[in-house]
Structure formats: C-alpha cells, structure tokens
Amino acid sequence: MEPFISIVLTGRNDEYGIDFRSRFLRTLGFNARELAARAIPHEFIFIEWAPDAARPLLIDVALDAIPQLRDEPRFKGIVVDRLYQRALSLNPKLEYLEFPAKNIGIRRAAGEYVLTSNCDVFLGRHILGVLEQRALEPRIVYRAARHDLKMGIDLSHLDWDMLEDARNLDGRAHVLKPPLMGGGTGDFLLLDRASYHALGGFNEIYRVARIGIDQNFVVKALSEGMTVRDIGGPVYHVNHHGSHRLTRQAYKGREAEAFYGNINWHSKSVVYVNRPTWGLDKAPERSIGPGTSALQFSWEAVPPLVDLDRIVMPSGSQSAVSAETAHEP
Amino acid sequence: MRASRYEAAERHAKKLERRIAELRAAREASRNDAKAWKGKVDEIAKALRQSEHDKRREVSEVAKLRAQVEKERKRIHDHAERDRRGDAMQKEHVAELRALNERLGVTQRELAVARESLMAVEVKLDILEGAANVLDVRTRDVIARRDARTDSAV
C-alpha cells in the first residue's frame, strides 16, 4: 500500500546540535508508535547527510533502538556521501546542508503527502487526527505552531499528559501569523508530493545559510499561488542546548560567524528556481541493506557553485518555471 | 286804521318774525355745517399731508430696498462667479491630485521592484562571496597538497 504520508528527516550520528541522537530516537519512536496506532499509512525517509565514517550510522542505531521500524518498509534510510557536503558548500562555516539533504528525501518520497520536519519534533494529537481522517487538500502548505517544552523535563516516560501540560511550556505558546505562518517553520511543512515537486523542494541555489531556507520555501509556495494554512494543532519541541533559539543570542553582532549562516539574508524577498535535477537526482544510488541505500558521489549530480539566474523576484518565479518547463524535452 | 288792516299787519309782522327766526336758525345750522365741513377739510388735509409724507418715506425705503436688492444681486453674482471659478480650480486640483496619486502609485511600484531587485542582487552577491570563499579554500588545499607532494622547502 502506498503511504499516505512520507515524513522526511535528516541527521547524522555526531551529536551535531548536542544530544542529537537521544532526541531523535525519542521523537522517532513516539511518532512511529502514534502513527501506527492510528493505522496511518506512512513512511519515514531519513537522510543521513555526510556521516562520519568512523561512527556507526544513525540509521542502524535507529533500527536497533526501534525494531518495529524493520517490520514493514516504513523506514527508508539514505546515506549521502560526505563529498556532497564539500561540493555543495557555499559557506565553510555551514557544517550541515540541511535543506539539500531534505530535498533528497522529498525527491524520493512515495507518499501522497510529504512532511518535512526535524528530528526532535513530536507530532501533536490534532495533527495525528487530521492525518488519520486524511483531511488534507493539495496545493496547501500546512504549518503547525511549535510548542517549546522546558529544558530538563524528564522525558523518559513521555506521554500526552506531559506534552500537553501547559506548565511544561517554555514561554508562551507560539501563534502562527499569516501570510508566512513563520516561527519554527522547518519543524512542520506539510504539502502534497506533487506540489512539493512542482516547487522543486527547498532552495538549492542559495547555500550560504541554513536559516530562513524553510521560510523562503513558503514565500516560493505563495508566489506560485499556493495557500499556507495552520493545520490547527501544535507540534512539540523540547528545548535543548545548541538549538537555534538559544544560540542565536550567542552570535548577536557577529552573525556572519554563526554555523547556520547569515540570519538576515533576504529570505522573504527573493525566490528560486531549482534545476530540474534538484535533490541530487543524478546521484548514483545503491542498496546497502534492507530499506537502506547510499548516494554515491558524482559530479554529474552536483549543481553549479554559482547559478545566479535562478535567484528571482517572487513575481518572476512563475515565468521562469514556465520557461524551463517549456524547454524540457 | 281799521282793525282789519291792523290785524293783517300784525299777522304779517308775526309772519316776518317767524321768517326771521327761521332764517336765524338756518344761518345757525349753516354756520354749524360750515364748521363741520371745515373740520372735515382740515382732517382730509392732514391725512393728505400724512399720506404724502408716508409716500415720500415709502419711496425712499423702496429706493433703499432697491439699492439693497441690487447690491445683493451683485453679491450673489460675484459669489456664483467665484464658485464657478472655484469649481473650475477644484476640478483642476482634483485632476492634479489624481495625476499625482497615479504617479505616486507608479513610483511606489517602481520603488518596490527596485528594492526587490536590490535584494536579489544582494542575495546573488552573498552567493558569489560564498563561492569565492569556497574556491579559495579549495585552491589552498590543492596547493598545499601539491606542495606536500613535491616536498618543496622554502
């Protein structure tokens, strides 16, 4: 049975972002359990971007920690050659090209709908209900407000009571505001696969910053006439050291040095037209185990370092895309 | 004198006396009438004088009113003229304002496009700067490796 939803995540086993592994396993286990409990046909596509050869793959760690992921082909792991990080990088301070990684998953997703999210995000009860009811429409980018939970709360026995207890919230619950519905955008971007593909995934041209690429995707969707809508319920995120929210202050005044790149780039004012081969479409893929494959390095898959014509103003993106479609064989 | 003649003369005298009394009464009545008529004539003369006075005053007032009406008519005419000129000027101003507003709209749109273009240029500059940095690192790597291979010593 084709999955109703593909959930695209990316990470690697180097504790990038501090305590990454345990946060990932906790949320993956929770979300997998809740999706299965509601019989929602789904798949997880996990992109292990540029892993350190000296460490075990996070994919293997996850499959060992959550054995039910092996039961059905619900978990697809894709290991991406480290050379892609070097070949694609436009900012040596950026150690992790999160959005080109997510594009690999979007490109290869089988679900009718695709959710790109982060590895430390719990899906809320309302969202699971919407998925269970299949109450989604195409050409609508669904966003969810992020509720940050206090750092240091005991998550060893995580349940709904704990997630939904307002006393555990770190600050006021975030409210999404039109038109961009910004704030923790990368934690929840849900759209039908055809539309995700029509947009060409996330911006692969501007690889100078990691921040704002998700918001830039929303701008692109709006410029293509799509709708952005609050799905109506939150996702939950446990605050942690190294999160963007907490580290942003540490880099105040020296943003150019930040490991996530310049936070002030014009992500709301320009859009992009990715190459038709976005998502490393030309990368040779070989199976390395059940449900797991590796993308081998090939220069043929690597987009040019500089592709300036593909940065356009929002009003121009439609014509640029049309022109490209017209030239496609 | 014979008695008959005396009686006749006496009758005639009495007749004359009565006639005199009648004439005296008639003269008195005429005098009263004349007095009454004179009063009436005086009243009429007075009324006539009053009427002439009133007439003169009314003529004067009519002249004043006429002058006032004329003045008012001129004022209304001037006002209408001013209104007409004002309307024309207002129409001109409205047209000017409309034109200015349109030009402002066009300028604002052009400014927005210019601003967007500038932002796009800045984003492209970011990319170029990034590419230059990356190429610099790669070039240094290549040179360092080549130097290591050739074991060059300075």
PDB file of N, CA and C in Angstrom, chain A residues 86-92 205-206 208 262 265-266 269-270 299 305-309 311 313-315, chain B residues 112-113 116-120 122-135 137-138 141 145:
ATOM      1  N   ARG A  86      31.054  18.920   0.801  1.00  0.00           N
ATOM      2  CA  ARG A  86      32.131  19.807   0.322  1.00  0.00           C
ATOM      3  C   ARG A  86      31.800  20.398  -1.037  1.00  0.00           C
ATOM      4  N   ALA A  87      31.236  19.554  -1.905  1.00  0.00           N
ATOM      5  CA  ALA A  87      30.980  20.013  -3.277  1.00  0.00           C
ATOM      6  C   ALA A  87      29.870  21.064  -3.332  1.00  0.00           C
ATOM      7  N   LEU A  88      28.902  20.928  -2.445  1.00  0.00           N
ATOM      8  CA  LEU A  88      27.748  21.848  -2.483  1.00  0.00           C
ATOM      9  C   LEU A  88      27.959  23.104  -1.637  1.00  0.00           C
ATOM     10  N   SER A  89      28.889  23.030  -0.703  1.00  0.00           N
ATOM     11  CA  SER A  89      29.002  24.122   0.271  1.00  0.00           C
ATOM     12  C   SER A  89      29.348  25.458  -0.377  1.00  0.00           C
ATOM     13  N   LEU A  90      28.648  26.468   0.079  1.00  0.00           N
ATOM     14  CA  LEU A  90      28.975  27.845  -0.305  1.00  0.00           C
ATOM     15  C   LEU A  90      29.356  28.656   0.925  1.00  0.00           C
ATOM     16  N   ASN A  91      29.462  27.956   2.045  1.00  0.00           N
ATOM     17  CA  ASN A  91      29.828  28.625   3.290  1.00  0.00           C
ATOM     18  C   ASN A  91      30.550  27.608   4.173  1.00  0.00           C
ATOM     19  N   PRO A  92      31.876  27.739   4.253  1.00  0.00           N
ATOM     20  CA  PRO A  92      32.650  26.741   5.023  1.00  0.00           C
ATOM     21  C   PRO A  92      32.194  26.612   6.476  1.00  0.00           C
ATOM     22  N   ILE A 205      19.869  26.861  -4.508  1.00  0.00           N
ATOM     23  CA  ILE A 205      20.772  27.813  -5.167  1.00  0.00           C
ATOM     24  C   ILE A 205      21.532  28.615  -4.114  1.00  0.00           C
ATOM     25  N   TYR A 206      20.770  29.056  -3.097  1.00  0.00           N
ATOM     26  CA  TYR A 206      21.382  29.849  -2.015  1.00  0.00           C
ATOM     27  C   TYR A 206      21.806  28.881  -0.913  1.00  0.00           C
ATOM     28  N   VAL A 208      24.248  29.453   1.256  1.00  0.00           N
ATOM     29  CA  VAL A 208      25.133  30.251   2.104  1.00  0.00           C
ATOM     30  C   VAL A 208      24.666  30.216   3.561  1.00  0.00           C
ATOM     31  N   ASN A 262      24.217  33.563   7.700  1.00  0.00           N
ATOM     32  CA  ASN A 262      23.616  34.877   7.951  1.00  0.00           C
ATOM     33  C   ASN A 262      22.101  34.768   8.135  1.00  0.00           C
ATOM     34  N   TRP A 265      19.599  37.250   5.733  1.00  0.00           N
ATOM     35  CA  TRP A 265      19.527  37.269   4.260  1.00  0.00           C
ATOM     36  C   TRP A 265      18.061  37.450   3.849  1.00  0.00           C
ATOM     37  N   HIS A 266      17.857  37.863   2.594  1.00  0.00           N
ATOM     38  CA  HIS A 266      16.514  38.299   2.178  1.00  0.00           C
ATOM     39  C   HIS A 266      15.596  37.107   1.825  1.00  0.00           C
ATOM     40  N   SER A 269      12.129  37.943   0.400  1.00  0.00           N
ATOM     41  CA  SER A 269      12.013  38.848  -0.747  1.00  0.00           C
ATOM     42  C   SER A 269      12.406  38.246  -2.077  1.00  0.00           C
ATOM     43  N   VAL A 270      13.127  37.147  -2.058  1.00  0.00           N
ATOM     44  CA  VAL A 270      13.504  36.524  -3.331  1.00  0.00           C
ATOM     45  C   VAL A 270      13.058  35.061  -3.301  1.00  0.00           C
ATOM     46  N   TRP A 299      30.027  14.049  -9.764  1.00  0.00           N
ATOM     47  CA  TRP A 299      29.962  15.486 -10.110  1.00  0.00           C
ATOM     48  C   TRP A 299      28.751  15.780 -10.979  1.00  0.00           C
ATOM     49  N   LEU A 305      28.347  25.765  -8.646  1.00  0.00           N
ATOM     50  CA  LEU A 305      28.602  26.538  -7.429  1.00  0.00           C
ATOM     51  C   LEU A 305      27.794  27.831  -7.457  1.00  0.00           C
ATOM     52  N   VAL A 306      27.736  28.425  -8.626  1.00  0.00           N
ATOM     53  CA  VAL A 306      27.033  29.699  -8.795  1.00  0.00           C
ATOM     54  C   VAL A 306      26.016  29.545  -9.919  1.00  0.00           C
ATOM     55  N   ASP A 307      24.777  29.907  -9.614  1.00  0.00           N
ATOM     56  CA  ASP A 307      23.684  29.744 -10.589  1.00  0.00           C
ATOM     57  C   ASP A 307      22.760  30.954 -10.437  1.00  0.00           C
ATOM     58  N   LEU A 308      23.324  32.119 -10.699  1.00  0.00           N
ATOM     59  CA  LEU A 308      22.656  33.364 -10.296  1.00  0.00           C
ATOM     60  C   LEU A 308      21.320  33.606 -10.985  1.00  0.00           C
ATOM     61  N   ASP A 309      21.166  33.124 -12.205  1.00  0.00           N
ATOM     62  CA  ASP A 309      19.901  33.369 -12.923  1.00  0.00           C
ATOM     63  C   ASP A 309      18.717  32.704 -12.227  1.00  0.00           C
ATOM     64  N   ILE A 311      18.067  32.816  -9.071  1.00  0.00           N
ATOM     65  CA  ILE A 311      17.543  33.631  -7.964  1.00  0.00           C
ATOM     66  C   ILE A 311      16.682  34.702  -8.615  1.00  0.00           C
ATOM     67  N   MET A 313      12.924  37.339  -8.429  1.00  0.00           N
ATOM     68  CA  MET A 313      11.954  38.003  -7.553  1.00  0.00           C
ATOM     69  C   MET A 313      10.671  37.165  -7.549  1.00  0.00           C
ATOM     70  N   PRO A 314       9.911  37.216  -6.464  1.00  0.00           N
ATOM     71  CA  PRO A 314       8.718  36.350  -6.373  1.00  0.00           C
ATOM     72  C   PRO A 314       7.799  36.424  -7.584  1.00  0.00           C
ATOM     73  N   SER A 315       7.617  37.613  -8.148  1.00  0.00           N
ATOM     74  CA  SER A 315       6.713  37.742  -9.289  1.00  0.00           C
ATOM     75  C   SER A 315       7.280  37.060 -10.521  1.00  0.00           C
TER      76      SER A 315
ATOM     77  N   ALA B 112       9.297  49.515  -5.132  1.00  0.00           N
ATOM     78  CA  ALA B 112       9.210  48.145  -4.600  1.00  0.00           C
ATOM     79  C   ALA B 112      10.004  47.190  -5.492  1.00  0.00           C
ATOM     80  N   VAL B 113       9.838  47.364  -6.810  1.00  0.00           N
ATOM     81  CA  VAL B 113      10.576  46.495  -7.745  1.00  0.00           C
ATOM     82  C   VAL B 113      12.073  46.738  -7.594  1.00  0.00           C
ATOM     83  N   GLU B 116      13.206  45.112  -4.458  1.00  0.00           N
ATOM     84  CA  GLU B 116      13.300  43.654  -4.655  1.00  0.00           C
ATOM     85  C   GLU B 116      14.525  43.304  -5.493  1.00  0.00           C
ATOM     86  N   SER B 117      14.753  44.116  -6.538  1.00  0.00           N
ATOM     87  CA  SER B 117      15.924  43.854  -7.393  1.00  0.00           C
ATOM     88  C   SER B 117      17.207  43.976  -6.587  1.00  0.00           C
ATOM     89  N   LEU B 118      17.239  45.003  -5.746  1.00  0.00           N
ATOM     90  CA  LEU B 118      18.425  45.221  -4.917  1.00  0.00           C
ATOM     91  C   LEU B 118      18.647  44.028  -3.989  1.00  0.00           C
ATOM     92  N   MET B 119      17.552  43.548  -3.419  1.00  0.00           N
ATOM     93  CA  MET B 119      17.669  42.393  -2.522  1.00  0.00           C
ATOM     94  C   MET B 119      18.159  41.170  -3.287  1.00  0.00           C
ATOM     95  N   ALA B 120      17.618  40.992  -4.494  1.00  0.00           N
ATOM     96  CA  ALA B 120      18.057  39.858  -5.319  1.00  0.00           C
ATOM     97  C   ALA B 120      19.545  39.989  -5.618  1.00  0.00           C
ATOM     98  N   GLU B 122      21.725  41.524  -3.753  1.00  0.00           N
ATOM     99  CA  GLU B 122      22.461  41.240  -2.515  1.00  0.00           C
ATOM    100  C   GLU B 122      22.565  39.731  -2.263  1.00  0.00           C
ATOM    101  N   VAL B 123      21.472  39.033  -2.545  1.00  0.00           N
ATOM    102  CA  VAL B 123      21.486  37.575  -2.371  1.00  0.00           C
ATOM    103  C   VAL B 123      22.518  36.962  -3.330  1.00  0.00           C
ATOM    104  N   LYS B 124      22.531  37.485  -4.569  1.00  0.00           N
ATOM    105  CA  LYS B 124      23.486  36.955  -5.549  1.00  0.00           C
ATOM    106  C   LYS B 124      24.925  37.262  -5.122  1.00  0.00           C
ATOM    107  N   LEU B 125      25.103  38.440  -4.531  1.00  0.00           N
ATOM    108  CA  LEU B 125      26.443  38.783  -4.037  1.00  0.00           C
ATOM    109  C   LEU B 125      26.867  37.834  -2.922  1.00  0.00           C
ATOM    110  N   ASP B 126      25.900  37.487  -2.061  1.00  0.00           N
ATOM    111  CA  ASP B 126      26.179  36.501  -0.997  1.00  0.00           C
ATOM    112  C   ASP B 126      26.699  35.208  -1.612  1.00  0.00           C
ATOM    113  N   ILE B 127      26.006  34.788  -2.679  1.00  0.00           N
ATOM    114  CA  ILE B 127      26.385  33.528  -3.330  1.00  0.00           C
ATOM    115  C   ILE B 127      27.789  33.653  -3.926  1.00  0.00           C
ATOM    116  N   LEU B 128      28.024  34.775  -4.597  1.00  0.00           N
ATOM    117  CA  LEU B 128      29.353  34.976  -5.210  1.00  0.00           C
ATOM    118  C   LEU B 128      30.446  35.017  -4.151  1.00  0.00           C
ATOM    119  N   GLU B 129      30.161  35.697  -3.039  1.00  0.00           N
ATOM    120  CA  GLU B 129      31.149  35.767  -1.963  1.00  0.00           C
ATOM    121  C   GLU B 129      31.406  34.367  -1.391  1.00  0.00           C
ATOM    122  N   GLY B 130      30.296  33.626  -1.209  1.00  0.00           N
ATOM    123  CA  GLY B 130      30.429  32.250  -0.714  1.00  0.00           C
ATOM    124  C   GLY B 130      31.264  31.406  -1.659  1.00  0.00           C
ATOM    125  N   ALA B 131      30.969  31.529  -2.951  1.00  0.00           N
ATOM    126  CA  ALA B 131      31.703  30.741  -3.947  1.00  0.00           C
ATOM    127  C   ALA B 131      33.185  31.122  -3.934  1.00  0.00           C
ATOM    128  N   ALA B 132      33.440  32.425  -3.824  1.00  0.00           N
ATOM    129  CA  ALA B 132      34.840  32.874  -3.792  1.00  0.00           C
ATOM    130  C   ALA B 132      35.553  32.289  -2.573  1.00  0.00           C
ATOM    131  N   ASN B 133      34.887  32.298  -1.419  1.00  0.00           N
ATOM    132  CA  ASN B 133      35.486  31.736  -0.205  1.00  0.00           C
ATOM    133  C   ASN B 133      35.771  30.250  -0.363  1.00  0.00           C
ATOM    134  N   VAL B 134      34.769  29.536  -0.918  1.00  0.00           N
ATOM    135  CA  VAL B 134      34.915  28.093  -1.085  1.00  0.00           C
ATOM    136  C   VAL B 134      36.055  27.799  -2.061  1.00  0.00           C
ATOM    137  N   LEU B 135      36.088  28.529  -3.169  1.00  0.00           N
ATOM    138  CA  LEU B 135      37.141  28.297  -4.164  1.00  0.00           C
ATOM    139  C   LEU B 135      38.516  28.627  -3.574  1.00  0.00           C
ATOM    140  N   VAL B 137      39.364  28.264  -0.421  1.00  0.00           N
ATOM    141  CA  VAL B 137      39.733  27.130   0.447  1.00  0.00           C
ATOM    142  C   VAL B 137      40.207  25.956  -0.404  1.00  0.00           C
ATOM    143  N   ARG B 138      39.430  25.680  -1.492  1.00  0.00           N
ATOM    144  CA  ARG B 138      39.803  24.542  -2.348  1.00  0.00           C
ATOM    145  C   ARG B 138      41.180  24.767  -2.983  1.00  0.00           C
ATOM    146  N   ASP B 141      43.851  24.177  -0.528  1.00  0.00           N
ATOM    147  CA  ASP B 141      44.010  22.731  -0.301  1.00  0.00           C
ATOM    148  C   ASP B 141      44.856  22.103  -1.406  1.00  0.00           C
ATOM    149  N   ARG B 145      48.426  20.454  -0.945  1.00  0.00           N
ATOM    150  CA  ARG B 145      48.693  19.031  -1.269  1.00  0.00           C
ATOM    151  C   ARG B 145      49.819  18.912  -2.294  1.00  0.00           C
TER     152      ARG B 145
END
